[in-house]
Amino acid sequence: MLEKNRVVAGRFRLIRTMGRGGTGSVRRALDPHLDIACALESSELGDAGELASVAEAGARFEREAKRKWEAGS
């Protein structure tokens, strides 16, 4: 879990969790370089029994990205 006010990717300060889904979370964040609020989506990997490999996690991420692209998100 990512805690409030934590800086991720050396840039974005987390403000709050906006929602959770089957593969991760969406968090409201602040980009201080551009002085704007934004949303960050993160994948949350399960334990070794849940995901067989890093390749499976990558494939899961690609499917999710494709689905969002097709939906116009």
PDB file of C-alpha atoms in Angstrom:
ATOM      1  CA  MET A   1       0.000   0.000   0.000  1.00  0.00           C
ATOM      2  CA  LEU A   2       1.244   3.483  -0.836  1.00  0.00           C
ATOM      3  CA  GLU A   3       0.900   5.918   2.016  1.00  0.00           C
ATOM      4  CA  LYS A   4      -0.306   9.524   1.863  1.00  0.00           C
ATOM      5  CA  ASN A   5       2.356  12.164   1.109  1.00  0.00           C
ATOM      6  CA  ARG A   6       4.807   9.569  -0.177  1.00  0.00           C
ATOM      7  CA  VAL A   7       6.711  10.700  -3.276  1.00  0.00           C
ATOM      8  CA  VAL A   8       6.737   8.125  -6.087  1.00  0.00           C
ATOM      9  CA  ALA A   9       8.843   8.081  -9.246  1.00  0.00           C
ATOM     10  CA  GLY A  10      10.838  10.925  -7.730  1.00  0.00           C
ATOM     11  CA  ARG A  11       8.075  13.332  -8.634  1.00  0.00           C
ATOM     12  CA  PHE A  12       4.463  12.644  -7.645  1.00  0.00           C
ATOM     13  CA  ARG A  13       3.201  13.240  -4.088  1.00  0.00           C
ATOM     14  CA  LEU A  14       0.326  10.926  -3.201  1.00  0.00           C
ATOM     15  CA  ILE A  15      -2.776  12.586  -1.811  1.00  0.00           C
ATOM     16  CA  ARG A  16      -5.392   9.822  -1.453  1.00  0.00           C
ATOM     17  CA  THR A  17      -6.660   6.551  -2.875  1.00  0.00           C
ATOM     18  CA  MET A  18      -9.492   7.137  -5.337  1.00  0.00           C
ATOM     19  CA  GLY A  19     -10.376   3.515  -6.000  1.00  0.00           C
ATOM     20  CA  ARG A  20      -9.255  -0.094  -6.166  1.00  0.00           C
ATOM     21  CA  GLY A  21      -9.843  -2.766  -8.753  1.00  0.00           C
ATOM     22  CA  GLY A  22      -8.854  -6.304  -9.584  1.00  0.00           C
ATOM     23  CA  THR A  23      -5.297  -5.456 -10.601  1.00  0.00           C
ATOM     24  CA  GLY A  24      -4.410  -2.339  -8.652  1.00  0.00           C
ATOM     25  CA  SER A  25      -5.329   1.092  -7.361  1.00  0.00           C
ATOM     26  CA  VAL A  26      -5.850   4.615  -8.625  1.00  0.00           C
ATOM     27  CA  ARG A  27      -4.519   7.418  -6.472  1.00  0.00           C
ATOM     28  CA  ARG A  28      -4.864  11.177  -6.657  1.00  0.00           C
ATOM     29  CA  ALA A  29      -1.428  12.766  -6.691  1.00  0.00           C
ATOM     30  CA  LEU A  30       0.208  16.153  -7.066  1.00  0.00           C
ATOM     31  CA  ASP A  31       2.871  16.842  -9.685  1.00  0.00           C
ATOM     32  CA  PRO A  32       4.837  19.697  -8.104  1.00  0.00           C
ATOM     33  CA  HIS A  33       6.899  20.249 -11.277  1.00  0.00           C
ATOM     34  CA  LEU A  34       3.776  21.193 -13.254  1.00  0.00           C
ATOM     35  CA  ASP A  35       1.703  22.271 -10.235  1.00  0.00           C
ATOM     36  CA  ILE A  36      -1.228  20.049 -11.212  1.00  0.00           C
ATOM     37  CA  ALA A  37      -3.233  17.248  -9.646  1.00  0.00           C
ATOM     38  CA  CYS A  38      -3.288  13.951 -11.516  1.00  0.00           C
ATOM     39  CA  ALA A  39      -4.288  10.311 -11.144  1.00  0.00           C
ATOM     40  CA  LEU A  40      -1.721   7.529 -10.862  1.00  0.00           C
ATOM     41  CA  GLU A  41      -2.617   3.918 -11.478  1.00  0.00           C
ATOM     42  CA  SER A  42      -0.505   1.196  -9.942  1.00  0.00           C
ATOM     43  CA  SER A  43      -0.501  -2.545 -10.403  1.00  0.00           C
ATOM     44  CA  GLU A  44      -0.350  -4.537  -7.228  1.00  0.00           C
ATOM     45  CA  LEU A  45       1.274  -7.909  -7.602  1.00  0.00           C
ATOM     46  CA  GLY A  46       0.044 -10.722  -5.423  1.00  0.00           C
ATOM     47  CA  ASP A  47       2.103 -13.385  -3.728  1.00  0.00           C
ATOM     48  CA  ALA A  48       4.065 -16.004  -5.682  1.00  0.00           C
ATOM     49  CA  GLY A  49       1.077 -18.344  -5.694  1.00  0.00           C
ATOM     50  CA  GLU A  50      -1.136 -15.726  -7.331  1.00  0.00           C
ATOM     51  CA  LEU A  51       1.203 -14.821 -10.178  1.00  0.00           C
ATOM     52  CA  ALA A  52       3.272 -17.511 -11.817  1.00  0.00           C
ATOM     53  CA  SER A  53       5.909 -15.118 -13.128  1.00  0.00           C
ATOM     54  CA  VAL A  54       6.870 -11.571 -13.945  1.00  0.00           C
ATOM     55  CA  ALA A  55       5.935 -12.344 -17.568  1.00  0.00           C
ATOM     56  CA  GLU A  56       2.379 -13.111 -16.459  1.00  0.00           C
ATOM     57  CA  ALA A  57       2.235  -9.800 -14.583  1.00  0.00           C
ATOM     58  CA  GLY A  58       3.426  -8.003 -17.730  1.00  0.00           C
ATOM     59  CA  ALA A  59       0.776  -9.711 -19.839  1.00  0.00           C
ATOM     60  CA  ARG A  60      -1.873  -8.776 -17.297  1.00  0.00           C
ATOM     61  CA  PHE A  61      -0.747  -5.129 -17.423  1.00  0.00           C
ATOM     62  CA  GLU A  62      -0.843  -5.123 -21.243  1.00  0.00           C
ATOM     63  CA  ARG A  63      -4.388  -6.548 -21.290  1.00  0.00           C
ATOM     64  CA  GLU A  64      -5.552  -3.886 -18.837  1.00  0.00           C
ATOM     65  CA  ALA A  65      -3.893  -1.088 -20.847  1.00  0.00           C
ATOM     66  CA  LYS A  66      -5.411  -2.364 -24.102  1.00  0.00           C
ATOM     67  CA  ARG A  67      -8.871  -2.586 -22.549  1.00  0.00           C
ATOM     68  CA  LYS A  68      -8.607   1.003 -21.302  1.00  0.00           C
ATOM     69  CA  TRP A  69      -7.334   2.229 -24.669  1.00  0.00           C
ATOM     70  CA  GLU A  70     -10.233   0.569 -26.470  1.00  0.00           C
ATOM     71  CA  ALA A  71     -12.701   2.082 -23.983  1.00  0.00           C
ATOM     72  CA  GLY A  72     -11.242   5.535 -24.572  1.00  0.00           C
ATOM     73  CA  SER A  73      -9.965   6.021 -21.014  1.00  0.00           C
TER      74      SER A  73
END
